[in-house]
């Protein structure tokens, strides 16, 4: 790694993220190059791979200052970052993965990322204290992140949003995704009520036995006036639980949701 490569990468970052000041772009260039070399993001390990720039402990403190600097407003870069990533992808079909992670009892993170080559590239996120959930609630938080991502996409992108059952069993989130004009593929709880077009009602999990799958159209979320969806239920042999999936599309398959497990 050389100074010339560092400054070349810095120029590339400034081209795609013009909101960054030069010193911010240079710090981000150095940090991201170090992450690639270290194959992890632990500051001390990253700094060790960049000792051609100075002592490891000095570089680590530099990164600490960069990450703690309030003038580096990350959320303002989400749309530009999304545009950079999406414009580099060959396909106009985009699968967005929404997931929440709790790190111990001190930090929660909600992330919207794009599925790409058996991994997930984060596009927008929000961190919050474990005991202080954002006042807008889960649906409002996800909708805000997805709106920032949408601003970085083009009209040609066909977007599908996937969430797990801890988040997806939510008629309000379904409506929020539809308001953004995105497609959705949500896993929901097996106890979610389903009403067929003939008027019969069942919990989704009763539509199959182990080794079976079922696909059809109908309605879910009785307490919210029944929302019309396409339903995909899969219970493969040897698995202790099943997938109950709902979507606004009738051309999907269980393997489309399996992308979440990349």
Short mmCIF file of C-alpha atoms in Angstrom, two decimals:
data_model
loop_
_atom_site.label_atom_id
_atom_site.label_comp_id
_atom_site.label_asym_id
_atom_site.label_seq_id
_atom_site.Cartn_x
_atom_site.Cartn_y
_atom_site.Cartn_z
CA UNK A 1 0.00 0.00 0.00
CA UNK A 2 1.41 3.39 -0.99
CA UNK A 3 0.65 7.07 -0.48
CA UNK A 4 -0.32 7.32 -4.15
CA UNK A 5 -2.92 4.54 -3.77
CA UNK A 6 -4.30 6.21 -0.64
CA UNK A 7 -4.77 9.58 -2.33
CA UNK A 8 -6.24 7.94 -5.43
CA UNK A 9 -8.81 6.17 -3.24
CA UNK A 10 -9.47 9.44 -1.39
CA UNK A 11 -10.25 11.15 -4.71
CA UNK A 12 -12.66 8.33 -5.60
CA UNK A 13 -14.47 8.75 -2.29
CA UNK A 14 -14.80 12.51 -2.75
CA UNK A 15 -16.20 11.98 -6.25
CA UNK A 16 -19.04 9.81 -4.95
CA UNK A 17 -19.47 11.46 -1.55
CA UNK A 18 -18.92 15.16 -2.34
CA UNK A 19 -20.40 16.24 1.00
CA UNK A 20 -17.22 15.09 2.74
CA UNK A 21 -14.47 17.58 3.40
CA UNK A 22 -11.00 16.62 2.22
CA UNK A 23 -9.73 15.64 5.69
CA UNK A 24 -12.86 13.52 6.26
CA UNK A 25 -12.45 11.75 2.93
CA UNK A 26 -8.77 11.11 3.65
CA UNK A 27 -9.56 9.64 7.06
CA UNK A 28 -12.29 7.46 5.57
CA UNK A 29 -9.97 6.34 2.77
CA UNK A 30 -7.29 5.28 5.25
CA UNK A 31 -9.76 3.56 7.55
CA UNK A 32 -11.51 1.64 4.74
CA UNK A 33 -8.22 0.53 3.20
CA UNK A 34 -7.12 -0.70 6.61
CA UNK A 35 -10.34 -2.68 7.03
CA UNK A 36 -9.76 -4.40 3.69
CA UNK A 37 -6.21 -5.31 4.67
CA UNK A 38 -7.14 -6.47 8.18
CA UNK A 39 -10.38 -8.19 7.06
CA UNK A 40 -12.02 -6.87 10.22
CA UNK A 41 -12.99 -3.49 11.68
CA UNK A 42 -11.46 -3.65 15.16
CA UNK A 43 -9.54 -0.37 15.36
CA UNK A 44 -6.34 -1.84 16.81
CA UNK A 45 -6.20 -4.55 14.12
CA UNK A 46 -6.87 -2.03 11.35
CA UNK A 47 -4.16 0.28 12.67
CA UNK A 48 -1.62 -2.56 12.69
CA UNK A 49 -2.04 -2.94 8.92
CA UNK A 50 -1.27 0.74 8.34
CA UNK A 51 1.99 1.14 10.21
CA UNK A 52 3.62 2.56 7.08
CA UNK A 53 1.66 5.71 8.08
CA UNK A 54 3.07 5.80 11.62
CA UNK A 55 2.81 4.03 14.96
CA UNK A 56 -0.20 1.74 15.37
CA UNK A 57 -1.40 3.38 18.61
CA UNK A 58 -1.27 6.85 16.98
CA UNK A 59 -3.25 5.63 13.97
CA UNK A 60 -5.80 4.00 16.28
CA UNK A 61 -6.30 7.30 18.15
CA UNK A 62 -6.72 9.05 14.79
CA UNK A 63 -9.54 6.66 13.93
CA UNK A 64 -11.14 7.18 17.35
CA UNK A 65 -11.20 10.93 16.74
CA UNK A 66 -12.60 10.43 13.23
CA UNK A 67 -15.45 8.23 14.42
CA UNK A 68 -16.27 10.46 17.40
CA UNK A 69 -16.19 13.75 15.45
CA UNK A 70 -19.73 15.25 15.42
CA UNK A 71 -18.94 17.12 12.18
CA UNK A 72 -18.83 13.80 10.33
CA UNK A 73 -22.60 13.44 9.80
CA UNK A 74 -22.96 9.89 8.53
CA UNK A 75 -26.74 9.90 8.02
CA UNK A 76 -26.42 12.68 5.48
CA UNK A 77 -24.35 10.34 3.30
CA UNK A 78 -26.78 7.41 3.13
CA UNK A 79 -28.45 8.44 -0.14
CA UNK A 80 -25.16 9.19 -1.91
CA UNK A 81 -23.66 5.95 -0.59
CA UNK A 82 -26.70 4.01 -1.84
CA UNK A 83 -26.39 5.60 -5.27
CA UNK A 84 -22.68 4.70 -5.42
CA UNK A 85 -23.33 1.07 -4.51
CA UNK A 86 -26.47 0.54 -6.61
CA UNK A 87 -24.94 2.14 -9.71
CA UNK A 88 -22.03 -0.30 -9.42
CA UNK A 89 -24.33 -3.33 -9.47
CA UNK A 90 -25.06 -5.00 -12.80
CA UNK A 91 -28.68 -5.83 -12.01
CA UNK A 92 -31.51 -3.32 -11.60
CA UNK A 93 -33.28 -5.78 -9.28
CA UNK A 94 -32.40 -4.80 -5.72
CA UNK A 95 -33.08 -6.89 -2.61
CA UNK A 96 -32.99 -4.83 0.57
CA UNK A 97 -32.54 -6.68 3.86
CA UNK A 98 -33.77 -5.07 7.08
CA UNK A 99 -32.43 -6.40 10.35
CA UNK A 100 -32.05 -5.35 13.95
CA UNK A 101 -29.11 -6.43 16.09
CA UNK A 102 -28.70 -6.04 19.84
CA UNK A 103 -25.11 -5.88 21.05
CA UNK A 104 -25.22 -6.87 24.69
CA UNK A 105 -27.34 -4.58 26.84
CA UNK A 106 -25.93 -1.28 25.69
CA UNK A 107 -26.51 -0.90 21.94
CA UNK A 108 -29.15 -1.64 19.34
CA UNK A 109 -28.66 -1.21 15.60
CA UNK A 110 -31.28 -1.19 12.84
CA UNK A 111 -29.72 -1.74 9.42
CA UNK A 112 -30.95 -1.61 5.83
CA UNK A 113 -28.52 -3.35 3.49
CA UNK A 114 -28.45 -4.65 -0.06
CA UNK A 115 -27.94 -8.35 -0.80
CA UNK A 116 -24.90 -8.75 -3.02
CA UNK A 117 -22.78 -11.78 -3.91
CA UNK A 118 -23.61 -13.85 -0.83
CA UNK A 119 -23.21 -10.97 1.61
CA UNK A 120 -24.99 -7.81 2.71
CA UNK A 121 -23.66 -4.28 2.16
CA UNK A 122 -25.06 -1.83 4.74
CA UNK A 123 -26.67 1.23 3.14
CA UNK A 124 -28.35 3.01 6.06
CA UNK A 125 -28.47 2.40 9.80
CA UNK A 126 -29.43 3.82 13.15
CA UNK A 127 -27.83 3.12 16.52
CA UNK A 128 -29.62 3.61 19.82
CA UNK A 129 -29.26 2.69 23.45
CA UNK A 130 -30.64 -0.69 24.42
CA UNK A 131 -33.18 0.91 26.81
CA UNK A 132 -33.97 4.00 24.70
CA UNK A 133 -35.74 2.93 21.51
CA UNK A 134 -36.24 5.77 18.97
CA UNK A 135 -39.43 7.71 19.65
CA UNK A 136 -40.81 7.10 16.14
CA UNK A 137 -41.07 3.38 16.89
CA UNK A 138 -39.89 0.43 14.86
CA UNK A 139 -42.02 1.05 11.77
CA UNK A 140 -41.20 4.76 11.67
CA UNK A 141 -37.49 4.01 12.08
CA UNK A 142 -37.46 1.47 9.25
CA UNK A 143 -39.52 3.71 6.99
CA UNK A 144 -37.09 6.61 7.54
CA UNK A 145 -34.07 4.45 6.69
CA UNK A 146 -35.75 3.05 3.59
CA UNK A 147 -36.70 6.56 2.47
CA UNK A 148 -33.04 7.60 2.66
CA UNK A 149 -32.08 4.55 0.63
CA UNK A 150 -34.82 5.19 -1.93
CA UNK A 151 -33.49 8.70 -2.52
CA UNK A 152 -30.26 7.14 -3.77
CA UNK A 153 -31.91 4.73 -6.20
CA UNK A 154 -33.12 5.39 -9.74
CA UNK A 155 -36.62 4.88 -11.11
CA UNK A 156 -35.32 1.84 -13.01
CA UNK A 157 -34.52 -0.10 -9.85
CA UNK A 158 -37.03 -2.80 -8.90
CA UNK A 159 -36.80 -3.12 -5.13
CA UNK A 160 -37.85 -5.99 -2.88
CA UNK A 161 -37.65 -5.59 0.91
CA UNK A 162 -37.16 -8.65 3.12
CA UNK A 163 -37.52 -8.83 6.90
CA UNK A 164 -37.69 -11.66 9.43
CA UNK A 165 -40.72 -12.60 11.49
CA UNK A 166 -39.65 -10.51 14.48
CA UNK A 167 -40.15 -7.41 12.35
CA UNK A 168 -42.36 -8.68 9.52
CA UNK A 169 -45.45 -9.63 11.52
CA UNK A 170 -46.62 -6.04 11.19
CA UNK A 171 -49.48 -4.77 9.03
CA UNK A 172 -48.25 -1.23 9.63
CA UNK A 173 -44.86 -2.09 8.12
CA UNK A 174 -46.56 -3.70 5.11
CA UNK A 175 -48.45 -0.47 4.52
CA UNK A 176 -45.28 1.61 4.97
CA UNK A 177 -43.44 -0.46 2.35
CA UNK A 178 -46.34 -0.13 -0.05
CA UNK A 179 -46.35 3.64 0.48
CA UNK A 180 -42.70 3.66 -0.64
CA UNK A 181 -43.75 1.70 -3.75
CA UNK A 182 -41.41 -1.19 -2.92
CA UNK A 183 -42.22 -4.88 -3.21
CA UNK A 184 -42.04 -6.91 0.00
CA UNK A 185 -41.34 -10.47 1.10
CA UNK A 186 -41.87 -10.78 4.85
CA UNK A 187 -41.59 -13.77 7.11
CA UNK A 188 -44.42 -13.71 9.65
CA UNK A 189 -45.38 -15.76 12.70
CA UNK A 190 -46.97 -19.12 12.04
CA UNK A 191 -49.88 -18.08 14.25
CA UNK A 192 -50.77 -15.24 11.86
CA UNK A 193 -54.38 -15.65 10.78
CA UNK A 194 -55.03 -16.32 7.08
CA UNK A 195 -58.39 -16.05 5.31
CA UNK A 196 -58.84 -17.72 1.97
CA UNK A 197 -60.83 -16.14 -0.85
CA UNK A 198 -63.56 -18.64 0.04
CA UNK A 199 -63.75 -17.10 3.52
CA UNK A 200 -62.15 -19.94 5.52
CA UNK A 201 -59.72 -18.91 8.29
CA UNK A 202 -56.60 -20.75 9.51
CA UNK A 203 -53.33 -19.98 11.28
CA UNK A 204 -50.71 -20.03 8.52
CA UNK A 205 -48.82 -22.90 10.10
CA UNK A 206 -51.83 -25.17 9.62
CA UNK A 207 -51.58 -24.91 5.84
CA UNK A 208 -48.72 -27.45 5.65
CA UNK A 209 -47.17 -30.42 7.39
CA UNK A 210 -43.47 -31.21 7.51
CA UNK A 211 -42.17 -31.90 4.02
CA UNK A 212 -44.89 -29.83 2.33
CA UNK A 213 -45.20 -26.36 0.83
CA UNK A 214 -48.23 -24.27 -0.07
CA UNK A 215 -48.71 -21.20 -2.23
CA UNK A 216 -51.84 -19.15 -2.67
CA UNK A 217 -53.56 -15.81 -2.28
CA UNK A 218 -55.79 -14.48 0.46
CA UNK A 219 -55.81 -12.15 3.43
CA UNK A 220 -53.82 -11.74 6.65
CA UNK A 221 -53.90 -9.54 9.77
CA UNK A 222 -57.54 -9.85 10.79
CA UNK A 223 -57.38 -7.12 13.45
CA UNK A 224 -56.29 -4.62 10.81
CA UNK A 225 -59.12 -5.30 8.41
CA UNK A 226 -57.47 -8.10 6.42
CA UNK A 227 -54.66 -7.17 4.01
CA UNK A 228 -54.61 -8.94 0.66
CA UNK A 229 -51.33 -10.80 0.01
CA UNK A 230 -49.76 -13.77 -1.71
CA UNK A 231 -48.69 -16.47 0.74
CA UNK A 232 -45.78 -18.92 0.58
CA UNK A 233 -45.49 -21.56 3.31
CA UNK A 234 -42.55 -23.99 3.37
CA UNK A 235 -41.67 -26.73 5.82
CA UNK A 236 -38.73 -28.76 4.56
CA UNK A 237 -38.00 -32.22 5.91
CA UNK A 238 -35.60 -32.25 8.84
CA UNK A 239 -36.22 -28.65 9.91
CA UNK A 240 -37.83 -27.90 13.29
CA UNK A 241 -39.82 -24.92 12.02
CA UNK A 242 -41.44 -23.59 8.88
CA UNK A 243 -41.32 -20.39 6.84
CA UNK A 244 -44.56 -18.44 6.53
CA UNK A 245 -43.97 -15.74 3.94
CA UNK A 246 -46.24 -12.98 2.66
CA UNK A 247 -45.72 -10.76 -0.38
CA UNK A 248 -47.42 -8.47 -2.86
CA UNK A 249 -45.94 -10.62 -5.66
CA UNK A 250 -47.08 -14.02 -6.91
CA UNK A 251 -43.86 -14.96 -8.76
CA UNK A 252 -41.54 -15.65 -5.82
CA UNK A 253 -40.11 -18.78 -4.20
CA UNK A 254 -38.63 -19.78 -0.87
CA UNK A 255 -35.15 -19.39 -2.35
CA UNK A 256 -35.87 -15.67 -2.73
CA UNK A 257 -36.21 -15.39 1.05
CA UNK A 258 -33.19 -17.67 1.57
CA UNK A 259 -31.07 -14.72 0.43
CA UNK A 260 -31.41 -13.45 4.03
CA UNK A 261 -29.25 -16.39 5.12
CA UNK A 262 -26.29 -15.43 2.95
#
